[in-house]
Amino acid sequence: MVKVPSTEDGRASQRREGKIVTALRAETRLGDWAGLVPVRLAEGSTEGHSWLVESAAAGVPASRLLPKGPAVIEAVAAAAATLHQRTSSEGVVGDAELDRWLDQPMALARTLGGAAGPWVRIAAETRSALAGRAVRASWVHGNYTPGNVLVDPGTGTVTGVIDWDWGAPGDLGVLDAVHLVVSAVGDTSGRELGDVVVAGLRGEGWAGRYGDLVAGSAAATLPGGDVPDRVLLLLFWLRHVASNLAQQPRSYRRNLLWRRRNVEAVLRAV
């Protein structure tokens, strides 16, 4: 597969992803799971245009198989659970973790504006739920949607995981599960990501048939007691907004429809 990014944001994403997939392929704890990660075969620049060649996995995006039922999402969730389990380490959520998982993404998201009240409530609610808790932090994909996971259309077996530019070690694996479920629910219902998050914040059913997947991942990531769905959704939403702004700042800041449906609507529901 050949990639030729046309913008500086795209080139920065390409460089970031290159570092991540190289680190993942060298992660001995992953074992055979590392085979799901693309291999960088060659990269360079020609006449001012950067390019790269990476291995292509067989299969189709899991998003194409959503109409066939929940089995494909269950297989995709299981693949993420293996990544998290094999690379996890135990610890306690302290100031450094709260800064990385809450304060930093919130600082970036807040540059979009909005009244102070909702942001203060988000910080207080998530900090209270996480501070001092046991945690099993692990490698995460960071943008774990059905479209970024390839599966064999005949067997439903996961054959590859692509687009790793939001990946990171030592993070909250449960947020991959939340991202997967929010995306799957949105894709199958035709709802915007922000609409699904708002439903959850209002106490409505948001995970549909996939609630057990989120609960299982939450118990594995943050053992020792239930974490409210609201907190998981807010942490996911903060990381999603901040990652988009970090990756394509100009595009997302100028996209008033995206901001209204995925940022302002969520702040009103907090």
PDB file of N, CA, C and O in Angstrom, residues 59-126:
ATOM      1  N   GLY A  59      -8.492  -8.703   3.795  1.00  0.00           N
ATOM      2  CA  GLY A  59      -9.733  -8.474   4.508  1.00  0.00           C
ATOM      3  C   GLY A  59     -10.399  -7.170   4.129  1.00  0.00           C
ATOM      4  O   GLY A  59      -9.918  -6.412   3.276  1.00  0.00           O
ATOM      5  N   VAL A  60     -11.524  -6.902   4.769  1.00  0.00           N
ATOM      6  CA  VAL A  60     -12.309  -5.689   4.515  1.00  0.00           C
ATOM      7  C   VAL A  60     -12.519  -4.971   5.840  1.00  0.00           C
ATOM      8  O   VAL A  60     -12.446  -5.584   6.907  1.00  0.00           O
ATOM      9  N   PRO A  61     -12.774  -3.660   5.815  1.00  0.00           N
ATOM     10  CA  PRO A  61     -13.060  -2.955   7.064  1.00  0.00           C
ATOM     11  C   PRO A  61     -14.259  -3.573   7.773  1.00  0.00           C
ATOM     12  O   PRO A  61     -15.267  -3.898   7.149  1.00  0.00           O
ATOM     13  N   ALA A  62     -14.154  -3.702   9.080  1.00  0.00           N
ATOM     14  CA  ALA A  62     -15.250  -4.287   9.857  1.00  0.00           C
ATOM     15  C   ALA A  62     -16.534  -3.491   9.698  1.00  0.00           C
ATOM     16  O   ALA A  62     -17.629  -4.039   9.856  1.00  0.00           O
ATOM     17  N   SER A  63     -16.422  -2.220   9.382  1.00  0.00           N
ATOM     18  CA  SER A  63     -17.613  -1.383   9.210  1.00  0.00           C
ATOM     19  C   SER A  63     -18.532  -1.919   8.117  1.00  0.00           C
ATOM     20  O   SER A  63     -19.755  -1.721   8.181  1.00  0.00           O
ATOM     21  N   ARG A  64     -17.981  -2.595   7.123  1.00  0.00           N
ATOM     22  CA  ARG A  64     -18.810  -3.128   6.044  1.00  0.00           C
ATOM     23  C   ARG A  64     -19.683  -4.288   6.501  1.00  0.00           C
ATOM     24  O   ARG A  64     -20.689  -4.603   5.865  1.00  0.00           O
ATOM     25  N   LEU A  65     -19.301  -4.924   7.579  1.00  0.00           N
ATOM     26  CA  LEU A  65     -20.019  -6.113   8.035  1.00  0.00           C
ATOM     27  C   LEU A  65     -20.983  -5.828   9.177  1.00  0.00           C
ATOM     28  O   LEU A  65     -21.626  -6.743   9.696  1.00  0.00           O
ATOM     29  N   LEU A  66     -21.109  -4.576   9.585  1.00  0.00           N
ATOM     30  CA  LEU A  66     -22.003  -4.245  10.698  1.00  0.00           C
ATOM     31  C   LEU A  66     -23.444  -4.704  10.463  1.00  0.00           C
ATOM     32  O   LEU A  66     -24.103  -5.154  11.402  1.00  0.00           O
ATOM     33  N   PRO A  67     -23.976  -4.604   9.231  1.00  0.00           N
ATOM     34  CA  PRO A  67     -25.357  -5.044   9.037  1.00  0.00           C
ATOM     35  C   PRO A  67     -25.581  -6.529   9.307  1.00  0.00           C
ATOM     36  O   PRO A  67     -26.730  -6.963   9.477  1.00  0.00           O
ATOM     37  N   LYS A  68     -24.522  -7.325   9.349  1.00  0.00           N
ATOM     38  CA  LYS A  68     -24.675  -8.767   9.551  1.00  0.00           C
ATOM     39  C   LYS A  68     -24.875  -9.149  11.011  1.00  0.00           C
ATOM     40  O   LYS A  68     -25.115 -10.320  11.307  1.00  0.00           O
ATOM     41  N   GLY A  69     -24.730  -8.188  11.933  1.00  0.00           N
ATOM     42  CA  GLY A  69     -24.957  -8.507  13.335  1.00  0.00           C
ATOM     43  C   GLY A  69     -23.763  -8.199  14.212  1.00  0.00           C
ATOM     44  O   GLY A  69     -22.715  -7.736  13.740  1.00  0.00           O
ATOM     45  N   PRO A  70     -23.898  -8.475  15.521  1.00  0.00           N
ATOM     46  CA  PRO A  70     -22.889  -8.052  16.498  1.00  0.00           C
ATOM     47  C   PRO A  70     -21.607  -8.871  16.510  1.00  0.00           C
ATOM     48  O   PRO A  70     -20.633  -8.471  17.148  1.00  0.00           O
ATOM     49  N   ALA A  71     -21.579 -10.023  15.839  1.00  0.00           N
ATOM     50  CA  ALA A  71     -20.412 -10.902  15.950  1.00  0.00           C
ATOM     51  C   ALA A  71     -19.132 -10.207  15.517  1.00  0.00           C
ATOM     52  O   ALA A  71     -18.069 -10.407  16.120  1.00  0.00           O
ATOM     53  N   VAL A  72     -19.190  -9.368  14.487  1.00  0.00           N
ATOM     54  CA  VAL A  72     -17.974  -8.721  13.997  1.00  0.00           C
ATOM     55  C   VAL A  72     -17.431  -7.742  15.033  1.00  0.00           C
ATOM     56  O   VAL A  72     -16.206  -7.671  15.254  1.00  0.00           O
ATOM     57  N   ILE A  73     -18.297  -6.995  15.701  1.00  0.00           N
ATOM     58  CA  ILE A  73     -17.843  -6.057  16.725  1.00  0.00           C
ATOM     59  C   ILE A  73     -17.295  -6.818  17.924  1.00  0.00           C
ATOM     60  O   ILE A  73     -16.312  -6.396  18.558  1.00  0.00           O
ATOM     61  N   GLU A  74     -17.881  -7.939  18.245  1.00  0.00           N
ATOM     62  CA  GLU A  74     -17.356  -8.752  19.343  1.00  0.00           C
ATOM     63  C   GLU A  74     -15.949  -9.240  19.031  1.00  0.00           C
ATOM     64  O   GLU A  74     -15.070  -9.245  19.907  1.00  0.00           O
ATOM     65  N   ALA A  75     -15.703  -9.636  17.773  1.00  0.00           N
ATOM     66  CA  ALA A  75     -14.358 -10.079  17.380  1.00  0.00           C
ATOM     67  C   ALA A  75     -13.369  -8.921  17.412  1.00  0.00           C
ATOM     68  O   ALA A  75     -12.224  -9.076  17.859  1.00  0.00           O
ATOM     69  N   VAL A  76     -13.796  -7.755  16.955  1.00  0.00           N
ATOM     70  CA  VAL A  76     -12.928  -6.570  16.957  1.00  0.00           C
ATOM     71  C   VAL A  76     -12.613  -6.149  18.393  1.00  0.00           C
ATOM     72  O   VAL A  76     -11.477  -5.790  18.717  1.00  0.00           O
ATOM     73  N   ALA A  77     -13.618  -6.207  19.276  1.00  0.00           N
ATOM     74  CA  ALA A  77     -13.395  -5.869  20.683  1.00  0.00           C
ATOM     75  C   ALA A  77     -12.435  -6.858  21.331  1.00  0.00           C
ATOM     76  O   ALA A  77     -11.579  -6.476  22.151  1.00  0.00           O
ATOM     77  N   ALA A  78     -12.551  -8.134  20.985  1.00  0.00           N
ATOM     78  CA  ALA A  78     -11.665  -9.150  21.553  1.00  0.00           C
ATOM     79  C   ALA A  78     -10.218  -8.911  21.131  1.00  0.00           C
ATOM     80  O   ALA A  78      -9.288  -9.128  21.919  1.00  0.00           O
ATOM     81  N   ALA A  79     -10.013  -8.460  19.892  1.00  0.00           N
ATOM     82  CA  ALA A  79      -8.655  -8.161  19.429  1.00  0.00           C
ATOM     83  C   ALA A  79      -8.050  -7.027  20.248  1.00  0.00           C
ATOM     84  O   ALA A  79      -6.878  -7.082  20.652  1.00  0.00           O
ATOM     85  N   ALA A  80      -8.836  -5.992  20.514  1.00  0.00           N
ATOM     86  CA  ALA A  80      -8.342  -4.882  21.333  1.00  0.00           C
ATOM     87  C   ALA A  80      -8.047  -5.346  22.748  1.00  0.00           C
ATOM     88  O   ALA A  80      -7.048  -4.935  23.356  1.00  0.00           O
ATOM     89  N   ALA A  81      -8.908  -6.203  23.280  1.00  0.00           N
ATOM     90  CA  ALA A  81      -8.700  -6.701  24.641  1.00  0.00           C
ATOM     91  C   ALA A  81      -7.381  -7.453  24.752  1.00  0.00           C
ATOM     92  O   ALA A  81      -6.685  -7.364  25.781  1.00  0.00           O
ATOM     93  N   THR A  82      -7.016  -8.182  23.705  1.00  0.00           N
ATOM     94  CA  THR A  82      -5.738  -8.900  23.710  1.00  0.00           C
ATOM     95  C   THR A  82      -4.572  -7.922  23.713  1.00  0.00           C
ATOM     96  O   THR A  82      -3.589  -8.100  24.451  1.00  0.00           O
ATOM     97  N   LEU A  83      -4.651  -6.884  22.894  1.00  0.00           N
ATOM     98  CA  LEU A  83      -3.617  -5.840  22.889  1.00  0.00           C
ATOM     99  C   LEU A  83      -3.455  -5.249  24.283  1.00  0.00           C
ATOM    100  O   LEU A  83      -2.330  -5.117  24.795  1.00  0.00           O
ATOM    101  N   HIS A  84      -4.564  -4.910  24.909  1.00  0.00           N
ATOM    102  CA  HIS A  84      -4.505  -4.277  26.227  1.00  0.00           C
ATOM    103  C   HIS A  84      -3.947  -5.231  27.275  1.00  0.00           C
ATOM    104  O   HIS A  84      -3.087  -4.849  28.080  1.00  0.00           O
ATOM    105  N   GLN A  85      -4.410  -6.463  27.259  1.00  0.00           N
ATOM    106  CA  GLN A  85      -3.980  -7.425  28.278  1.00  0.00           C
ATOM    107  C   GLN A  85      -2.490  -7.725  28.170  1.00  0.00           C
ATOM    108  O   GLN A  85      -1.779  -7.780  29.180  1.00  0.00           O
ATOM    109  N   ARG A  86      -2.001  -7.903  26.953  1.00  0.00           N
ATOM    110  CA  ARG A  86      -0.600  -8.300  26.781  1.00  0.00           C
ATOM    111  C   ARG A  86       0.377  -7.168  27.075  1.00  0.00           C
ATOM    112  O   ARG A  86       1.551  -7.435  27.342  1.00  0.00           O
ATOM    113  N   THR A  87      -0.068  -5.936  27.025  1.00  0.00           N
ATOM    114  CA  THR A  87       0.860  -4.812  27.235  1.00  0.00           C
ATOM    115  C   THR A  87       0.545  -4.034  28.508  1.00  0.00           C
ATOM    116  O   THR A  87       1.087  -2.945  28.713  1.00  0.00           O
ATOM    117  N   SER A  88      -0.284  -4.581  29.369  1.00  0.00           N
ATOM    118  CA  SER A  88      -0.725  -3.823  30.549  1.00  0.00           C
ATOM    119  C   SER A  88       0.289  -3.877  31.679  1.00  0.00           C
ATOM    120  O   SER A  88       1.083  -4.827  31.791  1.00  0.00           O
ATOM    121  N   SER A  89       0.256  -2.867  32.509  1.00  0.00           N
ATOM    122  CA  SER A  89       1.036  -2.831  33.743  1.00  0.00           C
ATOM    123  C   SER A  89       0.166  -2.185  34.808  1.00  0.00           C
ATOM    124  O   SER A  89      -0.609  -1.262  34.531  1.00  0.00           O
ATOM    125  N   GLU A  90       0.286  -2.668  36.039  1.00  0.00           N
ATOM    126  CA  GLU A  90      -0.570  -2.199  37.117  1.00  0.00           C
ATOM    127  C   GLU A  90      -0.003  -0.947  37.774  1.00  0.00           C
ATOM    128  O   GLU A  90       1.213  -0.763  37.866  1.00  0.00           O
ATOM    129  N   GLY A  91      -0.895  -0.101  38.214  1.00  0.00           N
ATOM    130  CA  GLY A  91      -0.478   1.112  38.900  1.00  0.00           C
ATOM    131  C   GLY A  91      -1.660   1.747  39.598  1.00  0.00           C
ATOM    132  O   GLY A  91      -2.711   1.133  39.772  1.00  0.00           O
ATOM    133  N   VAL A  92      -1.475   3.000  39.990  1.00  0.00           N
ATOM    134  CA  VAL A  92      -2.515   3.774  40.663  1.00  0.00           C
ATOM    135  C   VAL A  92      -2.630   5.111  39.940  1.00  0.00           C
ATOM    136  O   VAL A  92      -1.616   5.713  39.548  1.00  0.00           O
ATOM    137  N   VAL A  93      -3.850   5.590  39.755  1.00  0.00           N
ATOM    138  CA  VAL A  93      -4.060   6.865  39.073  1.00  0.00           C
ATOM    139  C   VAL A  93      -3.659   8.005  40.006  1.00  0.00           C
ATOM    140  O   VAL A  93      -4.279   8.236  41.046  1.00  0.00           O
ATOM    141  N   GLY A  94      -2.593   8.700  39.615  1.00  0.00           N
ATOM    142  CA  GLY A  94      -2.103   9.840  40.386  1.00  0.00           C
ATOM    143  C   GLY A  94      -2.137  11.108  39.565  1.00  0.00           C
ATOM    144  O   GLY A  94      -2.767  11.179  38.505  1.00  0.00           O
ATOM    145  N   ASP A  95      -1.409  12.107  40.024  1.00  0.00           N
ATOM    146  CA  ASP A  95      -1.422  13.405  39.349  1.00  0.00           C
ATOM    147  C   ASP A  95      -0.903  13.324  37.921  1.00  0.00           C
ATOM    148  O   ASP A  95      -1.441  13.985  37.022  1.00  0.00           O
ATOM    149  N   ALA A  96       0.142  12.523  37.692  1.00  0.00           N
ATOM    150  CA  ALA A  96       0.706  12.430  36.347  1.00  0.00           C
ATOM    151  C   ALA A  96      -0.297  11.831  35.372  1.00  0.00           C
ATOM    152  O   ALA A  96      -0.432  12.295  34.228  1.00  0.00           O
ATOM    153  N   GLU A  97      -1.011  10.794  35.814  1.00  0.00           N
ATOM    154  CA  GLU A  97      -2.004  10.155  34.951  1.00  0.00           C
ATOM    155  C   GLU A  97      -3.182  11.091  34.692  1.00  0.00           C
ATOM    156  O   GLU A  97      -3.674  11.190  33.561  1.00  0.00           O
ATOM    157  N   LEU A  98      -3.636  11.773  35.730  1.00  0.00           N
ATOM    158  CA  LEU A  98      -4.748  12.704  35.552  1.00  0.00           C
ATOM    159  C   LEU A  98      -4.356  13.850  34.624  1.00  0.00           C
ATOM    160  O   LEU A  98      -5.174  14.335  33.832  1.00  0.00           O
ATOM    161  N   ASP A  99      -3.128  14.291  34.701  1.00  0.00           N
ATOM    162  CA  ASP A  99      -2.669  15.346  33.799  1.00  0.00           C
ATOM    163  C   ASP A  99      -2.705  14.874  32.351  1.00  0.00           C
ATOM    164  O   ASP A  99      -3.162  15.609  31.457  1.00  0.00           O
ATOM    165  N   ARG A 100      -2.266  13.634  32.127  1.00  0.00           N
ATOM    166  CA  ARG A 100      -2.200  13.121  30.757  1.00  0.00           C
ATOM    167  C   ARG A 100      -3.569  12.782  30.202  1.00  0.00           C
ATOM    168  O   ARG A 100      -3.875  13.076  29.045  1.00  0.00           O
ATOM    169  N   TRP A 101      -4.421  12.139  31.025  1.00  0.00           N
ATOM    170  CA  TRP A 101      -5.696  11.620  30.532  1.00  0.00           C
ATOM    171  C   TRP A 101      -6.835  12.619  30.633  1.00  0.00           C
ATOM    172  O   TRP A 101      -7.829  12.478  29.944  1.00  0.00           O
ATOM    173  N   LEU A 102      -6.680  13.631  31.486  1.00  0.00           N
ATOM    174  CA  LEU A 102      -7.757  14.595  31.689  1.00  0.00           C
ATOM    175  C   LEU A 102      -7.320  16.021  31.400  1.00  0.00           C
ATOM    176  O   LEU A 102      -7.886  16.684  30.523  1.00  0.00           O
ATOM    177  N   ASP A 103      -6.301  16.505  32.113  1.00  0.00           N
ATOM    178  CA  ASP A 103      -5.970  17.926  32.036  1.00  0.00           C
ATOM    179  C   ASP A 103      -5.462  18.342  30.656  1.00  0.00           C
ATOM    180  O   ASP A 103      -5.875  19.388  30.129  1.00  0.00           O
ATOM    181  N   GLN A 104      -4.553  17.552  30.067  1.00  0.00           N
ATOM    182  CA  GLN A 104      -4.000  17.936  28.772  1.00  0.00           C
ATOM    183  C   GLN A 104      -5.040  17.924  27.653  1.00  0.00           C
ATOM    184  O   GLN A 104      -5.146  18.908  26.899  1.00  0.00           O
ATOM    185  N   PRO A 105      -5.810  16.837  27.488  1.00  0.00           N
ATOM    186  CA  PRO A 105      -6.831  16.893  26.429  1.00  0.00           C
ATOM    187  C   PRO A 105      -7.885  17.957  26.687  1.00  0.00           C
ATOM    188  O   PRO A 105      -8.378  18.592  25.743  1.00  0.00           O
ATOM    189  N   MET A 106      -8.232  18.195  27.956  1.00  0.00           N
ATOM    190  CA  MET A 106      -9.216  19.235  28.241  1.00  0.00           C
ATOM    191  C   MET A 106      -8.678  20.615  27.884  1.00  0.00           C
ATOM    192  O   MET A 106      -9.416  21.452  27.344  1.00  0.00           O
ATOM    193  N   ALA A 107      -7.414  20.867  28.174  1.00  0.00           N
ATOM    194  CA  ALA A 107      -6.833  22.170  27.847  1.00  0.00           C
ATOM    195  C   ALA A 107      -6.924  22.446  26.353  1.00  0.00           C
ATOM    196  O   ALA A 107      -7.232  23.569  25.932  1.00  0.00           O
ATOM    197  N   LEU A 108      -6.675  21.418  25.539  1.00  0.00           N
ATOM    198  CA  LEU A 108      -6.755  21.602  24.093  1.00  0.00           C
ATOM    199  C   LEU A 108      -8.203  21.746  23.648  1.00  0.00           C
ATOM    200  O   LEU A 108      -8.532  22.614  22.829  1.00  0.00           O
ATOM    201  N   ALA A 109      -9.087  20.904  24.186  1.00  0.00           N
ATOM    202  CA  ALA A 109     -10.499  20.991  23.803  1.00  0.00           C
ATOM    203  C   ALA A 109     -11.098  22.340  24.184  1.00  0.00           C
ATOM    204  O   ALA A 109     -11.938  22.894  23.456  1.00  0.00           O
ATOM    205  N   ARG A 110     -10.671  22.890  25.304  1.00  0.00           N
ATOM    206  CA  ARG A 110     -11.238  24.162  25.772  1.00  0.00           C
ATOM    207  C   ARG A 110     -10.868  25.334  24.879  1.00  0.00           C
ATOM    208  O   ARG A 110     -11.506  26.394  24.967  1.00  0.00           O
ATOM    209  N   THR A 111      -9.889  25.169  24.026  1.00  0.00           N
ATOM    210  CA  THR A 111      -9.561  26.255  23.096  1.00  0.00           C
ATOM    211  C   THR A 111     -10.683  26.489  22.094  1.00  0.00           C
ATOM    212  O   THR A 111     -10.690  27.510  21.400  1.00  0.00           O
ATOM    213  N   LEU A 112     -11.646  25.555  22.019  1.00  0.00           N
ATOM    214  CA  LEU A 112     -12.816  25.756  21.157  1.00  0.00           C
ATOM    215  C   LEU A 112     -13.845  26.669  21.804  1.00  0.00           C
ATOM    216  O   LEU A 112     -14.837  27.039  21.166  1.00  0.00           O
ATOM    217  N   GLY A 113     -13.641  27.013  23.072  1.00  0.00           N
ATOM    218  CA  GLY A 113     -14.541  27.934  23.746  1.00  0.00           C
ATOM    219  C   GLY A 113     -15.618  27.207  24.522  1.00  0.00           C
ATOM    220  O   GLY A 113     -15.537  26.025  24.826  1.00  0.00           O
ATOM    221  N   GLY A 114     -16.652  27.944  24.844  1.00  0.00           N
ATOM    222  CA  GLY A 114     -17.742  27.405  25.641  1.00  0.00           C
ATOM    223  C   GLY A 114     -17.704  27.959  27.051  1.00  0.00           C
ATOM    224  O   GLY A 114     -16.649  28.362  27.551  1.00  0.00           O
ATOM    225  N   ALA A 115     -18.847  27.961  27.707  1.00  0.00           N
ATOM    226  CA  ALA A 115     -18.940  28.459  29.077  1.00  0.00           C
ATOM    227  C   ALA A 115     -18.069  27.625  30.002  1.00  0.00           C
ATOM    228  O   ALA A 115     -17.849  26.429  29.775  1.00  0.00           O
ATOM    229  N   ALA A 116     -17.607  28.249  31.080  1.00  0.00           N
ATOM    230  CA  ALA A 116     -16.695  27.560  31.996  1.00  0.00           C
ATOM    231  C   ALA A 116     -17.375  26.432  32.756  1.00  0.00           C
ATOM    232  O   ALA A 116     -16.755  25.414  33.069  1.00  0.00           O
ATOM    233  N   GLY A 117     -18.652  26.597  33.068  1.00  0.00           N
ATOM    234  CA  GLY A 117     -19.350  25.642  33.916  1.00  0.00           C
ATOM    235  C   GLY A 117     -19.236  24.191  33.490  1.00  0.00           C
ATOM    236  O   GLY A 117     -18.843  23.329  34.300  1.00  0.00           O
ATOM    237  N   PRO A 118     -19.580  23.842  32.242  1.00  0.00           N
ATOM    238  CA  PRO A 118     -19.483  22.442  31.828  1.00  0.00           C
ATOM    239  C   PRO A 118     -18.069  21.881  31.932  1.00  0.00           C
ATOM    240  O   PRO A 118     -17.884  20.731  32.344  1.00  0.00           O
ATOM    241  N   TRP A 119     -17.077  22.677  31.584  1.00  0.00           N
ATOM    242  CA  TRP A 119     -15.700  22.201  31.666  1.00  0.00           C
ATOM    243  C   TRP A 119     -15.314  21.928  33.121  1.00  0.00           C
ATOM    244  O   TRP A 119     -14.646  20.923  33.407  1.00  0.00           O
ATOM    245  N   VAL A 120     -15.729  22.791  34.022  1.00  0.00           N
ATOM    246  CA  VAL A 120     -15.434  22.582  35.443  1.00  0.00           C
ATOM    247  C   VAL A 120     -16.105  21.308  35.940  1.00  0.00           C
ATOM    248  O   VAL A 120     -15.510  20.518  36.690  1.00  0.00           O
ATOM    249  N   ARG A 121     -17.346  21.084  35.529  1.00  0.00           N
ATOM    250  CA  ARG A 121     -18.061  19.879  35.956  1.00  0.00           C
ATOM    251  C   ARG A 121     -17.412  18.616  35.393  1.00  0.00           C
ATOM    252  O   ARG A 121     -17.309  17.595  36.092  1.00  0.00           O
ATOM    253  N   ILE A 122     -16.970  18.656  34.141  1.00  0.00           N
ATOM    254  CA  ILE A 122     -16.282  17.501  33.555  1.00  0.00           C
ATOM    255  C   ILE A 122     -15.030  17.171  34.350  1.00  0.00           C
ATOM    256  O   ILE A 122     -14.770  16.018  34.697  1.00  0.00           O
ATOM    257  N   ALA A 123     -14.228  18.191  34.635  1.00  0.00           N
ATOM    258  CA  ALA A 123     -12.982  17.976  35.377  1.00  0.00           C
ATOM    259  C   ALA A 123     -13.255  17.396  36.755  1.00  0.00           C
ATOM    260  O   ALA A 123     -12.593  16.443  37.193  1.00  0.00           O
ATOM    261  N   ALA A 124     -14.242  17.956  37.458  1.00  0.00           N
ATOM    262  CA  ALA A 124     -14.530  17.500  38.818  1.00  0.00           C
ATOM    263  C   ALA A 124     -15.048  16.069  38.827  1.00  0.00           C
ATOM    264  O   ALA A 124     -14.631  15.237  39.649  1.00  0.00           O
ATOM    265  N   GLU A 125     -15.942  15.744  37.897  1.00  0.00           N
ATOM    266  CA  GLU A 125     -16.557  14.413  37.878  1.00  0.00           C
ATOM    267  C   GLU A 125     -15.535  13.341  37.523  1.00  0.00           C
ATOM    268  O   GLU A 125     -15.477  12.293  38.173  1.00  0.00           O
ATOM    269  N   THR A 126     -14.740  13.585  36.508  1.00  0.00           N
ATOM    270  CA  THR A 126     -13.778  12.568  36.081  1.00  0.00           C
ATOM    271  C   THR A 126     -12.633  12.432  37.080  1.00  0.00           C
ATOM    272  O   THR A 126     -12.180  11.323  37.369  1.00  0.00           O
TER     273      THR A 126
END
